[in-house]
Amino acid sequence: MVVDTEDYPVESARVTLKGKRKNAKVKEKSTTDEAGAYEFTELDNGTYIIQAKKKGYKKAKERIKLSGGEDKEVDLLLEEKKKK
Protein backbone atom coordinates (compact mmCIF):
# COMPACT_ATOMS: atom_id res chain seq x y z
CA MET A 1 0.00 0.00 0.00
CA VAL A 2 1.19 3.53 -0.75
CA VAL A 3 0.21 6.21 1.77
CA ASP A 4 1.05 9.83 2.53
CA THR A 5 2.41 11.24 5.79
CA GLU A 6 -1.12 11.44 7.23
CA ASP A 7 -1.70 7.75 6.44
CA TYR A 8 -4.13 8.48 3.58
CA PRO A 9 -3.89 6.21 0.52
CA VAL A 10 -2.17 7.71 -2.52
CA GLU A 11 -4.11 6.90 -5.70
CA SER A 12 -2.42 6.69 -9.13
CA ALA A 13 1.13 6.45 -7.79
CA ARG A 14 3.50 4.60 -10.12
CA VAL A 15 5.14 1.60 -8.47
CA THR A 16 8.08 -0.23 -10.04
CA LEU A 17 9.96 -3.35 -9.07
CA LYS A 18 13.51 -4.14 -10.15
CA GLY A 19 16.47 -6.25 -9.12
CA LYS A 20 18.80 -4.96 -6.43
CA ARG A 21 21.76 -4.18 -8.71
CA LYS A 22 22.37 -0.49 -9.32
CA ASN A 23 21.58 -0.49 -13.05
CA ALA A 24 18.97 -3.25 -12.99
CA LYS A 25 16.06 -2.87 -15.40
CA VAL A 26 12.48 -2.53 -14.21
CA LYS A 27 10.86 -5.98 -14.09
CA GLU A 28 7.31 -5.00 -13.22
CA LYS A 29 5.16 -1.85 -13.14
CA SER A 30 1.91 -1.11 -11.36
CA THR A 31 -0.31 1.85 -10.52
CA THR A 32 -2.03 2.21 -7.17
CA ASP A 33 -5.80 2.08 -6.96
CA GLU A 34 -8.06 4.37 -4.87
CA ALA A 35 -7.04 2.45 -1.74
CA GLY A 36 -3.32 2.96 -2.47
CA ALA A 37 -2.96 -0.76 -3.22
CA TYR A 38 -0.69 -2.34 -5.82
CA GLU A 39 0.33 -5.91 -6.58
CA PHE A 40 3.11 -7.86 -8.23
CA THR A 41 2.57 -11.58 -8.81
CA GLU A 42 4.63 -14.66 -9.64
CA LEU A 43 8.00 -13.23 -8.62
CA ASP A 44 11.09 -15.41 -8.38
CA ASN A 45 13.02 -15.71 -5.13
CA GLY A 46 15.54 -12.93 -4.67
CA THR A 47 16.12 -9.38 -3.53
CA TYR A 48 14.20 -6.54 -5.16
CA ILE A 49 13.82 -2.78 -4.92
CA ILE A 50 10.24 -1.45 -4.91
CA GLN A 51 9.86 2.25 -5.69
CA ALA A 52 6.77 4.48 -5.65
CA LYS A 53 6.50 7.95 -7.11
CA LYS A 54 3.87 10.51 -7.96
CA LYS A 55 4.08 14.13 -9.08
CA GLY A 56 4.22 16.45 -6.07
CA TYR A 57 5.77 13.80 -3.79
CA LYS A 58 9.30 12.65 -3.00
CA LYS A 59 9.83 9.11 -4.26
CA ALA A 60 9.96 6.26 -1.76
CA LYS A 61 11.77 2.95 -2.07
CA GLU A 62 12.16 -0.22 -0.08
CA ARG A 63 14.36 -3.29 -0.44
CA ILE A 64 12.68 -6.66 0.01
CA LYS A 65 13.84 -10.26 -0.06
CA LEU A 66 11.53 -13.04 -1.22
CA SER A 67 12.03 -16.74 -0.64
CA GLY A 68 9.97 -19.90 -0.86
CA GLY A 69 6.99 -18.46 -2.74
CA GLU A 70 6.03 -16.22 0.16
CA ASP A 71 3.57 -13.33 -0.02
CA LYS A 72 4.87 -10.05 1.34
CA GLU A 73 3.06 -6.79 1.96
CA VAL A 74 5.22 -3.69 1.55
CA ASP A 75 3.94 -0.25 2.55
CA LEU A 76 5.58 2.80 1.02
CA LEU A 77 5.34 6.33 2.44
CA LEU A 78 5.25 9.28 0.03
CA GLU A 79 6.10 12.70 1.45
CA GLU A 80 4.83 15.83 -0.27
CA LYS A 81 7.54 17.99 -1.79
CA LYS A 82 7.90 21.35 -0.15
CA LYS A 83 6.61 24.22 -2.27
CA LYS A 84 9.22 26.80 -3.18
PDB file of N, CA and C in Angstrom:
ATOM      1  N   MET A   1       0.843  -1.170   0.000  1.00  0.00           N
ATOM      2  CA  MET A   1       0.000   0.000   0.000  1.00  0.00           C
ATOM      3  C   MET A   1       0.896   1.243   0.000  1.00  0.00           C
ATOM      4  N   VAL A   2       0.461   2.259  -0.714  1.00  0.00           N
ATOM      5  CA  VAL A   2       1.192   3.525  -0.749  1.00  0.00           C
ATOM      6  C   VAL A   2       0.333   4.567  -0.042  1.00  0.00           C
ATOM      7  N   VAL A   3       0.928   5.213   0.975  1.00  0.00           N
ATOM      8  CA  VAL A   3       0.208   6.206   1.773  1.00  0.00           C
ATOM      9  C   VAL A   3       1.027   7.486   1.879  1.00  0.00           C
ATOM     10  N   ASP A   4       0.338   8.572   2.292  1.00  0.00           N
ATOM     11  CA  ASP A   4       1.048   9.832   2.527  1.00  0.00           C
ATOM     12  C   ASP A   4       1.384   9.947   4.011  1.00  0.00           C
ATOM     13  N   THR A   5       1.947  11.069   4.407  1.00  0.00           N
ATOM     14  CA  THR A   5       2.407  11.237   5.790  1.00  0.00           C
ATOM     15  C   THR A   5       1.266  11.292   6.803  1.00  0.00           C
ATOM     16  N   GLU A   6       0.034  11.460   6.327  1.00  0.00           N
ATOM     17  CA  GLU A   6      -1.118  11.443   7.232  1.00  0.00           C
ATOM     18  C   GLU A   6      -1.852  10.109   7.159  1.00  0.00           C
ATOM     19  N   ASP A   7      -1.204   9.120   6.555  1.00  0.00           N
ATOM     20  CA  ASP A   7      -1.705   7.753   6.441  1.00  0.00           C
ATOM     21  C   ASP A   7      -2.906   7.614   5.508  1.00  0.00           C
ATOM     22  N   TYR A   8      -3.077   8.581   4.598  1.00  0.00           N
ATOM     23  CA  TYR A   8      -4.126   8.476   3.581  1.00  0.00           C
ATOM     24  C   TYR A   8      -3.565   7.739   2.369  1.00  0.00           C
ATOM     25  N   PRO A   9      -4.369   6.901   1.717  1.00  0.00           N
ATOM     26  CA  PRO A   9      -3.894   6.208   0.518  1.00  0.00           C
ATOM     27  C   PRO A   9      -3.574   7.194  -0.598  1.00  0.00           C
ATOM     28  N   VAL A  10      -2.548   6.879  -1.381  1.00  0.00           N
ATOM     29  CA  VAL A  10      -2.170   7.705  -2.524  1.00  0.00           C
ATOM     30  C   VAL A  10      -2.593   6.961  -3.794  1.00  0.00           C
ATOM     31  N   GLU A  11      -3.592   7.506  -4.476  1.00  0.00           N
ATOM     32  CA  GLU A  11      -4.106   6.902  -5.702  1.00  0.00           C
ATOM     33  C   GLU A  11      -3.251   7.319  -6.893  1.00  0.00           C
ATOM     34  N   SER A  12      -3.119   6.443  -7.859  1.00  0.00           N
ATOM     35  CA  SER A  12      -2.418   6.692  -9.131  1.00  0.00           C
ATOM     36  C   SER A  12      -0.917   6.921  -8.977  1.00  0.00           C
ATOM     37  N   ALA A  13      -0.325   6.406  -7.906  1.00  0.00           N
ATOM     38  CA  ALA A  13       1.135   6.446  -7.787  1.00  0.00           C
ATOM     39  C   ALA A  13       1.705   5.343  -8.678  1.00  0.00           C
ATOM     40  N   ARG A  14       2.835   5.595  -9.282  1.00  0.00           N
ATOM     41  CA  ARG A  14       3.497   4.595 -10.122  1.00  0.00           C
ATOM     42  C   ARG A  14       4.455   3.795  -9.247  1.00  0.00           C
ATOM     43  N   VAL A  15       4.312   2.484  -9.278  1.00  0.00           N
ATOM     44  CA  VAL A  15       5.140   1.600  -8.466  1.00  0.00           C
ATOM     45  C   VAL A  15       5.919   0.685  -9.407  1.00  0.00           C
ATOM     46  N   THR A  16       7.235   0.630  -9.204  1.00  0.00           N
ATOM     47  CA  THR A  16       8.076  -0.226 -10.038  1.00  0.00           C
ATOM     48  C   THR A  16       8.848  -1.200  -9.163  1.00  0.00           C
ATOM     49  N   LEU A  17       9.206  -2.317  -9.764  1.00  0.00           N
ATOM     50  CA  LEU A  17       9.962  -3.349  -9.070  1.00  0.00           C
ATOM     51  C   LEU A  17      11.137  -3.729  -9.955  1.00  0.00           C
ATOM     52  N   LYS A  18      12.335  -3.738  -9.382  1.00  0.00           N
ATOM     53  CA  LYS A  18      13.513  -4.143 -10.152  1.00  0.00           C
ATOM     54  C   LYS A  18      14.469  -4.894  -9.252  1.00  0.00           C
ATOM     55  N   GLY A  19      15.449  -5.541  -9.876  1.00  0.00           N
ATOM     56  CA  GLY A  19      16.472  -6.251  -9.122  1.00  0.00           C
ATOM     57  C   GLY A  19      17.304  -5.284  -8.304  1.00  0.00           C
ATOM     58  N   LYS A  20      18.074  -5.829  -7.369  1.00  0.00           N
ATOM     59  CA  LYS A  20      18.804  -4.962  -6.431  1.00  0.00           C
ATOM     60  C   LYS A  20      20.049  -4.302  -7.012  1.00  0.00           C
ATOM     61  N   ARG A  21      20.560  -4.800  -8.144  1.00  0.00           N
ATOM     62  CA  ARG A  21      21.762  -4.179  -8.713  1.00  0.00           C
ATOM     63  C   ARG A  21      21.492  -2.748  -9.133  1.00  0.00           C
ATOM     64  N   LYS A  22      22.515  -1.923  -9.083  1.00  0.00           N
ATOM     65  CA  LYS A  22      22.370  -0.489  -9.323  1.00  0.00           C
ATOM     66  C   LYS A  22      21.710  -0.157 -10.662  1.00  0.00           C
ATOM     67  N   ASN A  23      22.122  -0.797 -11.725  1.00  0.00           N
ATOM     68  CA  ASN A  23      21.584  -0.492 -13.055  1.00  0.00           C
ATOM     69  C   ASN A  23      20.568  -1.525 -13.537  1.00  0.00           C
ATOM     70  N   ALA A  24      19.945  -2.223 -12.614  1.00  0.00           N
ATOM     71  CA  ALA A  24      18.969  -3.255 -12.986  1.00  0.00           C
ATOM     72  C   ALA A  24      17.774  -2.623 -13.693  1.00  0.00           C
ATOM     73  N   LYS A  25      17.230  -3.353 -14.652  1.00  0.00           N
ATOM     74  CA  LYS A  25      16.063  -2.873 -15.395  1.00  0.00           C
ATOM     75  C   LYS A  25      14.789  -3.147 -14.603  1.00  0.00           C
ATOM     76  N   VAL A  26      13.783  -2.342 -14.850  1.00  0.00           N
ATOM     77  CA  VAL A  26      12.483  -2.525 -14.208  1.00  0.00           C
ATOM     78  C   VAL A  26      11.881  -3.835 -14.700  1.00  0.00           C
ATOM     79  N   LYS A  27      11.472  -4.690 -13.743  1.00  0.00           N
ATOM     80  CA  LYS A  27      10.865  -5.977 -14.088  1.00  0.00           C
ATOM     81  C   LYS A  27       9.353  -5.880 -14.170  1.00  0.00           C
ATOM     82  N   GLU A  28       8.767  -5.105 -13.296  1.00  0.00           N
ATOM     83  CA  GLU A  28       7.309  -5.004 -13.215  1.00  0.00           C
ATOM     84  C   GLU A  28       6.914  -3.557 -12.937  1.00  0.00           C
ATOM     85  N   LYS A  29       5.712  -3.178 -13.409  1.00  0.00           N
ATOM     86  CA  LYS A  29       5.159  -1.846 -13.143  1.00  0.00           C
ATOM     87  C   LYS A  29       3.724  -2.012 -12.683  1.00  0.00           C
ATOM     88  N   SER A  30       3.289  -1.104 -11.826  1.00  0.00           N
ATOM     89  CA  SER A  30       1.909  -1.114 -11.361  1.00  0.00           C
ATOM     90  C   SER A  30       1.512   0.321 -11.031  1.00  0.00           C
ATOM     91  N   THR A  31       0.221   0.553 -10.938  1.00  0.00           N
ATOM     92  CA  THR A  31      -0.312   1.848 -10.522  1.00  0.00           C
ATOM     93  C   THR A  31      -1.267   1.604  -9.369  1.00  0.00           C
ATOM     94  N   THR A  32      -1.170   2.421  -8.335  1.00  0.00           N
ATOM     95  CA  THR A  32      -2.025   2.209  -7.171  1.00  0.00           C
ATOM     96  C   THR A  32      -3.483   2.539  -7.485  1.00  0.00           C
ATOM     97  N   ASP A  33      -4.371   1.818  -6.804  1.00  0.00           N
ATOM     98  CA  ASP A  33      -5.804   2.084  -6.957  1.00  0.00           C
ATOM     99  C   ASP A  33      -6.243   3.120  -5.925  1.00  0.00           C
ATOM    100  N   GLU A  34      -7.553   3.336  -5.793  1.00  0.00           N
ATOM    101  CA  GLU A  34      -8.060   4.370  -4.872  1.00  0.00           C
ATOM    102  C   GLU A  34      -7.734   4.074  -3.413  1.00  0.00           C
ATOM    103  N   ALA A  35      -7.411   2.819  -3.103  1.00  0.00           N
ATOM    104  CA  ALA A  35      -7.037   2.451  -1.736  1.00  0.00           C
ATOM    105  C   ALA A  35      -5.523   2.481  -1.537  1.00  0.00           C
ATOM    106  N   GLY A  36      -4.779   2.916  -2.556  1.00  0.00           N
ATOM    107  CA  GLY A  36      -3.324   2.962  -2.466  1.00  0.00           C
ATOM    108  C   GLY A  36      -2.667   1.604  -2.672  1.00  0.00           C
ATOM    109  N   ALA A  37      -3.457   0.609  -3.090  1.00  0.00           N
ATOM    110  CA  ALA A  37      -2.956  -0.760  -3.223  1.00  0.00           C
ATOM    111  C   ALA A  37      -2.318  -0.997  -4.590  1.00  0.00           C
ATOM    112  N   TYR A  38      -1.343  -1.888  -4.601  1.00  0.00           N
ATOM    113  CA  TYR A  38      -0.692  -2.345  -5.825  1.00  0.00           C
ATOM    114  C   TYR A  38      -0.332  -3.807  -5.619  1.00  0.00           C
ATOM    115  N   GLU A  39       0.002  -4.495  -6.712  1.00  0.00           N
ATOM    116  CA  GLU A  39       0.326  -5.914  -6.579  1.00  0.00           C
ATOM    117  C   GLU A  39       1.271  -6.353  -7.684  1.00  0.00           C
ATOM    118  N   PHE A  40       2.232  -7.173  -7.295  1.00  0.00           N
ATOM    119  CA  PHE A  40       3.106  -7.864  -8.234  1.00  0.00           C
ATOM    120  C   PHE A  40       2.934  -9.348  -7.962  1.00  0.00           C
ATOM    121  N   THR A  41       2.813 -10.153  -8.999  1.00  0.00           N
ATOM    122  CA  THR A  41       2.574 -11.582  -8.808  1.00  0.00           C
ATOM    123  C   THR A  41       3.639 -12.418  -9.503  1.00  0.00           C
ATOM    124  N   GLU A  42       3.752 -13.657  -9.042  1.00  0.00           N
ATOM    125  CA  GLU A  42       4.633 -14.660  -9.639  1.00  0.00           C
ATOM    126  C   GLU A  42       6.081 -14.196  -9.753  1.00  0.00           C
ATOM    127  N   LEU A  43       6.603 -13.680  -8.651  1.00  0.00           N
ATOM    128  CA  LEU A  43       7.996 -13.231  -8.623  1.00  0.00           C
ATOM    129  C   LEU A  43       8.906 -14.376  -8.203  1.00  0.00           C
ATOM    130  N   ASP A  44      10.087 -14.417  -8.771  1.00  0.00           N
ATOM    131  CA  ASP A  44      11.086 -15.406  -8.379  1.00  0.00           C
ATOM    132  C   ASP A  44      11.681 -15.020  -7.029  1.00  0.00           C
ATOM    133  N   ASN A  45      12.287 -16.003  -6.358  1.00  0.00           N
ATOM    134  CA  ASN A  45      13.017 -15.714  -5.127  1.00  0.00           C
ATOM    135  C   ASN A  45      14.136 -14.730  -5.441  1.00  0.00           C
ATOM    136  N   GLY A  46      14.454 -13.879  -4.472  1.00  0.00           N
ATOM    137  CA  GLY A  46      15.540 -12.932  -4.669  1.00  0.00           C
ATOM    138  C   GLY A  46      15.294 -11.628  -3.941  1.00  0.00           C
ATOM    139  N   THR A  47      16.204 -10.698  -4.150  1.00  0.00           N
ATOM    140  CA  THR A  47      16.119  -9.383  -3.528  1.00  0.00           C
ATOM    141  C   THR A  47      15.715  -8.368  -4.591  1.00  0.00           C
ATOM    142  N   TYR A  48      14.756  -7.525  -4.230  1.00  0.00           N
ATOM    143  CA  TYR A  48      14.202  -6.545  -5.155  1.00  0.00           C
ATOM    144  C   TYR A  48      14.143  -5.165  -4.509  1.00  0.00           C
ATOM    145  N   ILE A  49      14.062  -4.149  -5.357  1.00  0.00           N
ATOM    146  CA  ILE A  49      13.815  -2.780  -4.920  1.00  0.00           C
ATOM    147  C   ILE A  49      12.437  -2.385  -5.447  1.00  0.00           C
ATOM    148  N   ILE A  50      11.557  -1.962  -4.534  1.00  0.00           N
ATOM    149  CA  ILE A  50      10.244  -1.448  -4.914  1.00  0.00           C
ATOM    150  C   ILE A  50      10.299   0.059  -4.738  1.00  0.00           C
ATOM    151  N   GLN A  51       9.844   0.793  -5.755  1.00  0.00           N
ATOM    152  CA  GLN A  51       9.857   2.255  -5.694  1.00  0.00           C
ATOM    153  C   GLN A  51       8.494   2.808  -6.086  1.00  0.00           C
ATOM    154  N   ALA A  52       8.033   3.801  -5.333  1.00  0.00           N
ATOM    155  CA  ALA A  52       6.770   4.478  -5.649  1.00  0.00           C
ATOM    156  C   ALA A  52       7.062   5.946  -5.887  1.00  0.00           C
ATOM    157  N   LYS A  53       6.351   6.513  -6.880  1.00  0.00           N
ATOM    158  CA  LYS A  53       6.497   7.945  -7.112  1.00  0.00           C
ATOM    159  C   LYS A  53       5.208   8.500  -7.697  1.00  0.00           C
ATOM    160  N   LYS A  54       5.011   9.780  -7.427  1.00  0.00           N
ATOM    161  CA  LYS A  54       3.869  10.513  -7.959  1.00  0.00           C
ATOM    162  C   LYS A  54       4.248  11.983  -7.962  1.00  0.00           C
ATOM    163  N   LYS A  55       3.776  12.703  -8.976  1.00  0.00           N
ATOM    164  CA  LYS A  55       4.079  14.130  -9.078  1.00  0.00           C
ATOM    165  C   LYS A  55       3.635  14.838  -7.801  1.00  0.00           C
ATOM    166  N   GLY A  56       4.513  15.699  -7.281  1.00  0.00           N
ATOM    167  CA  GLY A  56       4.221  16.452  -6.070  1.00  0.00           C
ATOM    168  C   GLY A  56       4.710  15.781  -4.796  1.00  0.00           C
ATOM    169  N   TYR A  57       5.271  14.569  -4.943  1.00  0.00           N
ATOM    170  CA  TYR A  57       5.769  13.805  -3.794  1.00  0.00           C
ATOM    171  C   TYR A  57       7.219  13.403  -4.019  1.00  0.00           C
ATOM    172  N   LYS A  58       7.959  13.229  -2.926  1.00  0.00           N
ATOM    173  CA  LYS A  58       9.296  12.645  -3.003  1.00  0.00           C
ATOM    174  C   LYS A  58       9.113  11.147  -3.222  1.00  0.00           C
ATOM    175  N   LYS A  59       9.982  10.538  -4.030  1.00  0.00           N
ATOM    176  CA  LYS A  59       9.831   9.105  -4.258  1.00  0.00           C
ATOM    177  C   LYS A  59      10.249   8.317  -3.016  1.00  0.00           C
ATOM    178  N   ALA A  60       9.670   7.140  -2.895  1.00  0.00           N
ATOM    179  CA  ALA A  60       9.965   6.259  -1.764  1.00  0.00           C
ATOM    180  C   ALA A  60      10.424   4.921  -2.313  1.00  0.00           C
ATOM    181  N   LYS A  61      11.367   4.284  -1.630  1.00  0.00           N
ATOM    182  CA  LYS A  61      11.769   2.953  -2.067  1.00  0.00           C
ATOM    183  C   LYS A  61      12.089   2.072  -0.878  1.00  0.00           C
ATOM    184  N   GLU A  62      11.975   0.787  -1.127  1.00  0.00           N
ATOM    185  CA  GLU A  62      12.156  -0.216  -0.083  1.00  0.00           C
ATOM    186  C   GLU A  62      12.810  -1.438  -0.712  1.00  0.00           C
ATOM    187  N   ARG A  63      13.724  -2.048   0.013  1.00  0.00           N
ATOM    188  CA  ARG A  63      14.364  -3.290  -0.438  1.00  0.00           C
ATOM    189  C   ARG A  63      13.644  -4.453   0.233  1.00  0.00           C
ATOM    190  N   ILE A  64      13.331  -5.479  -0.555  1.00  0.00           N
ATOM    191  CA  ILE A  64      12.683  -6.663   0.009  1.00  0.00           C
ATOM    192  C   ILE A  64      13.400  -7.917  -0.466  1.00  0.00           C
ATOM    193  N   LYS A  65      13.278  -8.968   0.319  1.00  0.00           N
ATOM    194  CA  LYS A  65      13.842 -10.264  -0.056  1.00  0.00           C
ATOM    195  C   LYS A  65      12.716 -11.283  -0.027  1.00  0.00           C
ATOM    196  N   LEU A  66      12.563 -12.016  -1.120  1.00  0.00           N
ATOM    197  CA  LEU A  66      11.529 -13.042  -1.224  1.00  0.00           C
ATOM    198  C   LEU A  66      12.176 -14.415  -1.274  1.00  0.00           C
ATOM    199  N   SER A  67      11.548 -15.361  -0.586  1.00  0.00           N
ATOM    200  CA  SER A  67      12.030 -16.737  -0.642  1.00  0.00           C
ATOM    201  C   SER A  67      10.866 -17.696  -0.441  1.00  0.00           C
ATOM    202  N   GLY A  68      10.950 -18.833  -1.080  1.00  0.00           N
ATOM    203  CA  GLY A  68       9.974 -19.900  -0.863  1.00  0.00           C
ATOM    204  C   GLY A  68       8.548 -19.574  -1.252  1.00  0.00           C
ATOM    205  N   GLY A  69       8.335 -18.760  -2.276  1.00  0.00           N
ATOM    206  CA  GLY A  69       6.986 -18.462  -2.738  1.00  0.00           C
ATOM    207  C   GLY A  69       6.141 -17.676  -1.759  1.00  0.00           C
ATOM    208  N   GLU A  70       6.781 -16.962  -0.852  1.00  0.00           N
ATOM    209  CA  GLU A  70       6.033 -16.215   0.164  1.00  0.00           C
ATOM    210  C   GLU A  70       5.325 -14.988  -0.409  1.00  0.00           C
ATOM    211  N   ASP A  71       4.253 -14.596   0.267  1.00  0.00           N
ATOM    212  CA  ASP A  71       3.571 -13.333  -0.021  1.00  0.00           C
ATOM    213  C   ASP A  71       4.110 -12.298   0.948  1.00  0.00           C
ATOM    214  N   LYS A  72       4.341 -11.105   0.466  1.00  0.00           N
ATOM    215  CA  LYS A  72       4.872 -10.055   1.336  1.00  0.00           C
ATOM    216  C   LYS A  72       4.133  -8.765   1.045  1.00  0.00           C
ATOM    217  N   GLU A  73       3.720  -8.082   2.102  1.00  0.00           N
ATOM    218  CA  GLU A  73       3.056  -6.791   1.962  1.00  0.00           C
ATOM    219  C   GLU A  73       4.064  -5.700   2.289  1.00  0.00           C
ATOM    220  N   VAL A  74       4.244  -4.768   1.359  1.00  0.00           N
ATOM    221  CA  VAL A  74       5.219  -3.692   1.546  1.00  0.00           C
ATOM    222  C   VAL A  74       4.496  -2.356   1.446  1.00  0.00           C
ATOM    223  N   ASP A  75       4.541  -1.589   2.529  1.00  0.00           N
ATOM    224  CA  ASP A  75       3.943  -0.255   2.548  1.00  0.00           C
ATOM    225  C   ASP A  75       5.019   0.774   2.233  1.00  0.00           C
ATOM    226  N   LEU A  76       4.661   1.732   1.400  1.00  0.00           N
ATOM    227  CA  LEU A  76       5.578   2.804   1.024  1.00  0.00           C
ATOM    228  C   LEU A  76       4.968   4.143   1.412  1.00  0.00           C
ATOM    229  N   LEU A  77       5.787   5.029   1.960  1.00  0.00           N
ATOM    230  CA  LEU A  77       5.341   6.334   2.438  1.00  0.00           C
ATOM    231  C   LEU A  77       5.836   7.422   1.491  1.00  0.00           C
ATOM    232  N   LEU A  78       4.897   8.160   0.897  1.00  0.00           N
ATOM    233  CA  LEU A  78       5.247   9.283   0.029  1.00  0.00           C
ATOM    234  C   LEU A  78       5.081  10.588   0.798  1.00  0.00           C
ATOM    235  N   GLU A  79       6.140  11.385   0.804  1.00  0.00           N
ATOM    236  CA  GLU A  79       6.097  12.700   1.453  1.00  0.00           C
ATOM    237  C   GLU A  79       5.916  13.770   0.391  1.00  0.00           C
ATOM    238  N   GLU A  80       5.037  14.724   0.674  1.00  0.00           N
ATOM    239  CA  GLU A  80       4.834  15.825  -0.267  1.00  0.00           C
ATOM    240  C   GLU A  80       6.109  16.651  -0.375  1.00  0.00           C
ATOM    241  N   LYS A  81       6.402  17.092  -1.599  1.00  0.00           N
ATOM    242  CA  LYS A  81       7.542  17.988  -1.795  1.00  0.00           C
ATOM    243  C   LYS A  81       7.168  19.351  -1.249  1.00  0.00           C
ATOM    244  N   LYS A  82       8.138  20.006  -0.668  1.00  0.00           N
ATOM    245  CA  LYS A  82       7.901  21.355  -0.147  1.00  0.00           C
ATOM    246  C   LYS A  82       7.771  22.323  -1.313  1.00  0.00           C
ATOM    247  N   LYS A  83       6.810  23.218  -1.214  1.00  0.00           N
ATOM    248  CA  LYS A  83       6.613  24.218  -2.268  1.00  0.00           C
ATOM    249  C   LYS A  83       7.631  25.323  -2.102  1.00  0.00           C
ATOM    250  N   LYS A  84       8.187  25.757  -3.226  1.00  0.00           N
ATOM    251  CA  LYS A  84       9.223  26.801  -3.183  1.00  0.00           C
ATOM    252  C   LYS A  84       8.619  28.159  -3.337  1.00  0.00           C
TER     253      LYS A  84
END
